[in-house]
Coordinates of N, CA and C in Angstrom, one line a residue:
M1 N 1.4 -0.8 0.2 CA -0.5 -0.4 0.1 C 0.4 1.1 0.0
T2 N 1.6 1.3 1.0 CA 2.9 2.2 0.9 C 2.8 2.8 -0.6
M3 N 3.7 2.4 -1.4 CA 3.7 2.2 -3.0 C 2.6 3.4 -3.8
V4 N 1.4 2.2 -3.7 CA 0.3 3.1 -3.9 C 0.2 4.7 -3.4
V5 N 0.1 4.8 -2.0 CA 0.2 6.1 -0.8 C 1.1 7.0 -2.0
G6 N 2.2 6.6 -1.6 CA 4.2 7.6 -2.4 C 3.1 7.8 -4.3
D7 N 2.6 6.7 -4.3 CA 2.5 7.6 -5.5 C 1.6 8.8 -6.1
M8 N 0.3 7.9 -5.2 CA -0.8 9.0 -5.0 C 0.0 10.8 -4.5
L9 N 0.2 11.0 -3.9 CA 1.4 11.7 -2.8 C 1.7 12.4 -4.4
R10 N 2.5 12.2 -5.0 CA 3.5 12.4 -6.1 C 2.8 12.6 -7.2
T11 N 2.2 12.1 -7.8 CA 1.0 13.0 -8.7 C 0.2 13.8 -8.4
Y12 N 0.4 14.5 -7.2 CA -1.4 14.9 -6.7 C -0.9 17.0 -7.4
P13 N -1.4 17.4 -8.3 CA -1.1 19.0 -9.1 C -0.5 19.8 -8.7
A14 N -0.9 20.4 -7.1 CA -0.6 21.4 -6.5 C -0.2 20.6 -5.5
D15 N 0.6 22.1 -5.6 CA 1.5 22.3 -4.3 C 1.0 21.1 -2.6
L16 N 2.5 20.6 -1.9 CA 1.7 20.0 -0.5 C 2.0 21.5 0.9
G17 N 2.6 21.7 0.0 CA 3.4 22.4 1.6 C 4.5 23.0 1.9
G18 N 4.9 22.4 3.2 CA 6.3 22.0 3.7 C 6.1 20.8 4.4
V19 N 4.6 20.0 3.8 CA 4.8 18.5 4.6 C 5.7 18.1 4.1
D20 N 6.1 17.2 5.2 CA 7.4 16.2 5.7 C 6.4 15.1 4.4
R21 N 7.1 15.0 3.2 CA 6.0 13.3 2.3 C 6.2 12.6 2.9
E22 N 7.5 11.6 3.3 CA 7.6 10.5 4.0 C 7.1 10.8 5.2
A23 N 7.1 11.6 5.9 CA 6.0 11.1 7.4 C 4.8 11.4 7.0
L24 N 4.1 12.0 6.5 CA 3.0 12.1 5.6 C 2.2 10.7 4.6
E25 N 3.3 10.2 4.3 CA 3.3 8.4 3.7 C 3.2 7.7 4.6
R26 N 4.0 7.4 5.2 CA 3.9 6.2 6.3 C 2.7 6.2 7.3
C27 N 2.9 7.6 7.9 CA 1.2 7.7 8.4 C -0.1 7.7 8.1
I28 N -0.3 7.5 6.6 CA -1.3 7.2 5.5 C -1.6 6.1 6.0
A29 N -0.4 5.7 5.6 CA 0.0 3.5 5.0 C -0.1 2.9 6.4
E30 N -0.1 3.3 7.7 CA 0.3 2.8 9.1 C -1.6 3.0 9.6
C31 N -1.8 3.5 9.3 CA -3.8 4.0 9.4 C -4.3 3.5 9.3
F32 N -4.1 2.8 8.0 CA -4.8 1.7 7.2 C -4.6 0.5 7.4
D33 N -3.5 0.4 7.4 CA -2.5 -1.0 8.2 C -3.5 -1.4 9.4
C34 N -3.1 -0.4 10.6 CA -3.9 -0.2 11.6 C -4.9 -0.5 11.6
S35 N -6.1 -0.1 11.1 CA -7.6 0.1 10.7 C -7.9 -1.5 10.2
Q36 N -6.9 -2.4 9.6 CA -7.2 -3.5 8.8 C -6.9 -4.5 9.9
A37 N -5.9 -4.6 10.4 CA -5.3 -5.2 12.2 C -6.5 -5.3 13.4
C38 N -6.7 -4.0 13.5 CA -8.1 -3.9 14.1 C -9.4 -4.5 14.0
T39 N -10.0 -4.0 12.9 CA -10.6 -4.6 12.1 C -11.0 -7.3 12.2
A40 N -9.1 -7.3 12.3 CA -9.9 -8.4 12.4 C -9.8 -9.0 13.5
C41 N -8.6 -8.2 13.9 CA -8.8 -8.5 15.7 C -9.6 -8.3 16.5
A42 N -10.9 -8.0 16.0 CA -11.9 -7.6 17.1 C -12.7 -8.7 16.6
D43 N -12.9 -8.9 15.0 CA -13.7 -10.5 14.5 C -12.7 -11.7 15.3
A44 N -11.5 -11.6 15.2 CA -10.5 -13.1 16.2 C -11.0 -12.9 17.5
C45 N -11.7 -12.2 17.9 CA -11.9 -11.7 19.4 C -13.2 -12.4 19.4
L46 N -14.1 -12.7 18.6 CA -15.3 -12.5 18.3 C -15.5 -14.3 18.4
S47 N -14.3 -14.8 18.1 CA -14.5 -16.2 17.8 C -13.7 -17.6 18.8
E48 N -13.2 -16.5 19.6 CA -12.6 -17.2 20.8 C -13.6 -17.2 21.8
D49 N -13.3 -18.8 22.2 CA -14.5 -19.6 23.5 C -14.9 -18.3 24.3
M50 N -14.0 -17.6 25.0 CA -14.5 -16.9 26.2 C -14.5 -15.2 25.7
V51 N -15.6 -15.0 25.1 CA -15.5 -14.0 24.0 C -15.9 -12.6 24.9
A52 N -16.5 -13.0 26.3 CA -17.3 -12.3 27.1 C -15.9 -11.8 27.8
E53 N -14.5 -11.7 28.2 CA -13.4 -11.8 28.6 C -12.7 -10.6 27.6
L54 N -13.5 -10.8 26.4 CA -12.7 -9.8 25.3 C -13.9 -8.6 25.2
R55 N -15.2 -8.5 25.9 CA -15.6 -7.4 25.1 C -14.8 -5.6 24.9
K56 N -13.9 -5.6 26.0 CA -13.5 -4.7 25.4 C -12.2 -4.5 24.9
C57 N -11.7 -4.9 24.7 CA -10.8 -5.3 23.3 C -11.5 -4.7 22.4
I58 N -12.5 -6.4 22.0 CA -13.7 -5.5 20.7 C -14.1 -4.6 20.3
R59 N -14.4 -3.8 21.4 CA -14.9 -2.1 21.3 C -13.4 -1.7 20.9
T60 N -12.4 -1.7 21.8 CA -11.8 -0.8 21.5 C -10.9 -0.5 20.2
N61 N -10.9 -2.2 19.8 CA -10.6 -2.6 18.1 C -10.9 -1.9 17.3
L62 N -12.1 -2.0 17.7 CA -13.4 -1.3 16.3 C -13.1 0.2 16.6
D63 N -13.5 1.0 18.2 CA -13.1 2.2 17.6 C -11.2 2.8 17.2
C64 N -10.5 1.9 17.4 CA -9.5 2.5 16.7 C -9.8 1.8 15.5
A65 N -10.2 1.0 15.0 CA -10.3 0.8 13.3 C -10.9 2.1 12.4
D66 N -12.0 2.8 13.1 CA -12.9 3.2 12.5 C -12.0 4.5 13.1
I67 N -11.2 4.8 13.8 CA -10.5 6.4 13.5 C -9.2 6.3 12.5
C68 N -9.1 5.4 12.9 CA -7.2 5.2 11.7 C -7.7 5.2 10.2
E69 N -9.2 5.1 10.2 CA -9.5 4.8 9.0 C -10.1 5.8 8.3
A70 N -10.8 6.6 9.0 CA -10.5 8.1 8.9 C -9.7 9.1 8.7
T71 N -8.4 9.0 9.8 CA -7.2 9.4 9.9 C -6.6 9.5 8.3
G72 N -6.7 8.1 7.9 CA -5.6 7.6 6.7 C -6.5 8.6 5.8
K73 N -7.9 8.4 5.2 CA -8.5 9.4 4.5 C -8.3 10.6 4.4
I74 N -8.3 11.5 5.4 CA -8.2 12.7 6.1 C -6.8 12.9 5.3
L75 N -5.7 12.5 5.7 CA -4.1 12.8 5.1 C -4.7 12.4 3.9
S76 N -5.5 11.9 3.5 CA -5.4 11.4 2.2 C -5.6 12.8 1.3
R77 N -6.6 13.5 2.0 CA -7.6 15.1 1.4 C -5.9 16.1 1.0
H78 N -5.8 16.5 0.1 CA -5.1 17.7 0.5 C -5.5 19.0 -0.1
T79 N -6.4 19.4 -1.0 CA -7.2 20.0 -1.6 C -8.2 20.5 0.2
G80 N -8.0 22.3 0.0 CA -8.3 23.2 1.5 C -8.2 22.7 2.7
Y81 N -6.8 22.2 2.9 CA -5.9 21.8 3.6 C -6.7 22.8 5.1
D82 N -7.0 22.1 6.0 CA -6.9 22.4 7.0 C -6.5 22.2 8.2
A83 N -4.8 22.8 9.1 CA -4.0 22.5 10.4 C -4.2 22.1 10.9
N84 N -5.4 22.6 11.5 CA -6.2 22.4 12.8 C -7.1 21.4 13.1
I85 N -7.6 21.2 12.1 CA -8.1 19.5 11.7 C -7.4 18.4 12.0
T86 N -6.4 18.4 11.2 CA -5.3 17.6 11.0 C -4.4 17.3 12.3
R87 N -4.2 18.1 12.4 CA -3.8 18.5 14.2 C -4.7 17.7 14.6
A88 N -5.4 17.7 15.3 CA -6.6 17.0 15.8 C -7.3 15.8 16.3
Q89 N -6.9 15.3 14.6 CA -7.4 14.3 14.2 C -6.0 13.1 14.3
L90 N -4.7 14.0 13.9 CA -3.6 13.4 14.6 C -3.5 12.9 15.7
Q91 N -3.8 14.0 16.7 CA -3.9 14.0 18.6 C -4.8 12.3 18.5
A92 N -6.4 12.9 18.0 CA -7.5 11.4 18.5 C -6.5 10.1 18.2
C93 N -5.9 10.3 17.2 CA -5.5 8.1 16.5 C -4.4 7.9 16.9
A94 N -3.8 8.9 17.8 CA -2.5 8.6 18.1 C -3.0 7.5 19.6
M95 N -3.6 8.6 20.5 CA -4.7 8.8 22.1 C -5.9 7.5 21.6
V96 N -5.9 6.3 20.7 CA -6.7 5.6 20.5 C -5.9 4.7 20.0
C97 N -4.4 4.4 19.1 CA -4.2 3.7 19.4 C -3.0 2.9 20.0
K98 N -2.5 4.4 21.0 CA -2.3 4.5 22.4 C -2.8 3.3 23.6
S99 N -4.6 3.6 23.5 CA -5.3 2.5 24.2 C -5.0 1.4 23.8
C100 N -6.1 1.4 22.5 CA -5.8 0.0 21.7 C -4.6 -0.9 21.8
A101 N -3.5 -0.7 21.7 CA -2.6 -1.1 21.7 C -2.2 -2.1 23.4
E102 N -2.0 -1.2 24.7 CA -1.9 -1.8 25.9 C -3.6 -2.3 26.2
E103 N -4.7 -2.1 25.2 CA -5.5 -3.4 25.6 C -5.5 -4.8 25.1
C104 N -4.8 -4.7 23.7 CA -4.2 -5.8 23.3 C -3.0 -6.6 24.0
E105 N -2.6 -6.1 24.0 CA -1.2 -6.4 24.5 C -1.7 -6.9 26.1
R106 N -3.0 -7.1 27.3 CA -3.0 -7.3 27.8 C -3.5 -9.2 27.3
H107 N -3.7 -9.3 26.5 CA -4.2 -10.2 25.6 C -3.7 -11.4 25.1
A108 N -2.4 -10.0 24.9 CA -1.1 -10.9 23.7 C -0.3 -12.5 24.1
D109 N -0.6 -12.2 24.8 CA 0.4 -13.6 26.1 C -0.8 -15.3 25.0
M110 N -2.0 -14.6 25.3 CA -3.1 -15.7 25.2 C -3.3 -15.8 23.8
H111 N -3.3 -14.7 23.1 CA -4.0 -14.6 21.4 C -3.0 -14.0 21.0
E112 N -2.5 -14.6 20.0 CA -1.6 -14.0 18.9 C -2.0 -12.7 18.0
H113 N -3.8 -12.5 17.4 CA -4.3 -12.0 17.0 C -4.2 -10.5 17.8
C114 N -4.0 -11.1 19.4 CA -4.2 -9.0 20.0 C -2.3 -8.7 19.5
R115 N -1.6 -9.8 20.2 CA 0.3 -9.3 20.2 C 0.2 -8.5 18.2
I116 N -0.2 -9.2 17.7 CA -0.3 -8.7 16.2 C -0.8 -7.3 15.9
C117 N -1.9 -7.2 16.6 CA -2.8 -5.6 16.4 C -1.5 -5.1 17.4
A118 N -1.1 -4.9 18.4 CA -0.6 -4.3 19.7 C 0.4 -3.7 18.4
E119 N 1.1 -4.3 17.7 CA 1.8 -3.4 17.1 C 1.6 -2.9 16.0
A120 N 0.4 -3.3 16.0 CA 0.2 -2.3 14.3 C 0.1 -1.0 14.7
C121 N -1.0 -1.4 16.3 CA -1.3 0.4 16.8 C -0.1 1.4 17.0
R122 N 0.9 0.4 17.9 CA 2.2 0.7 18.4 C 2.6 1.9 17.2
R123 N 2.7 0.8 16.1 CA 3.1 1.6 14.8 C 2.6 2.8 14.4
C124 N 1.4 2.3 14.3 CA 0.6 4.4 13.8 C 0.5 4.6 15.2
E125 N 0.8 5.0 16.0 CA 0.7 5.6 17.1 C 1.9 6.5 16.9
Q126 N 2.7 6.2 16.6 CA 4.3 6.6 16.5 C 4.6 6.9 15.3
A127 N 3.8 7.2 14.0 CA 3.9 7.6 13.0 C 2.8 8.6 13.3
C128 N 2.0 8.7 13.4 CA 1.3 9.9 13.8 C 1.3 11.1 14.7
N129 N 1.8 10.7 15.8 CA 3.1 11.1 16.5 C 4.0 12.4 15.9
E130 N 4.9 11.2 15.4 CA 6.4 11.8 14.3 C 6.3 12.6 12.7
L131 N 4.6 12.6 12.2 CA 3.8 13.2 11.7 C 3.5 14.6 12.2
L132 N 3.0 14.5 13.2 CA 2.2 15.4 14.3 C 3.7 16.6 14.5
A133 N 4.7 16.1 14.8 CA 5.7 17.2 15.0 C 6.3 17.6 13.8
T134 N 5.6 17.2 12.8 CA 6.2 18.1 11.6 C 5.0 18.8 11.4
L135 N 4.5 19.2 11.8 CA 3.4 20.1 11.2 C 3.5 21.6 12.0

């Protein structure tokens, strides 16, 4: 996906301003990767025998997936850019990724899908914070 993200950023016809293109590209890709991982983790949690014990994990996964997807979409739009909206969305995304990673890490020793999801959340959190630092 990163290749497509980079290709789309390179072909954008207007100036992107002073945005760090590498940080933007990485953040978009990590947001979409995290959204997919969280959706898949929630679904895997629903298939576990002890699903009742995973309710908070499932809810957090689904919230994180939605916010990451929205963030990736917002970061993919450049026309009429509003830095205040972008900053707020990146902050929300980093926060939900941190919460989701912490929740998944609680189950990671029993469920491999939670370990993988926690890692995706940590990468996305880092990418959001790195992009925020450049804005």
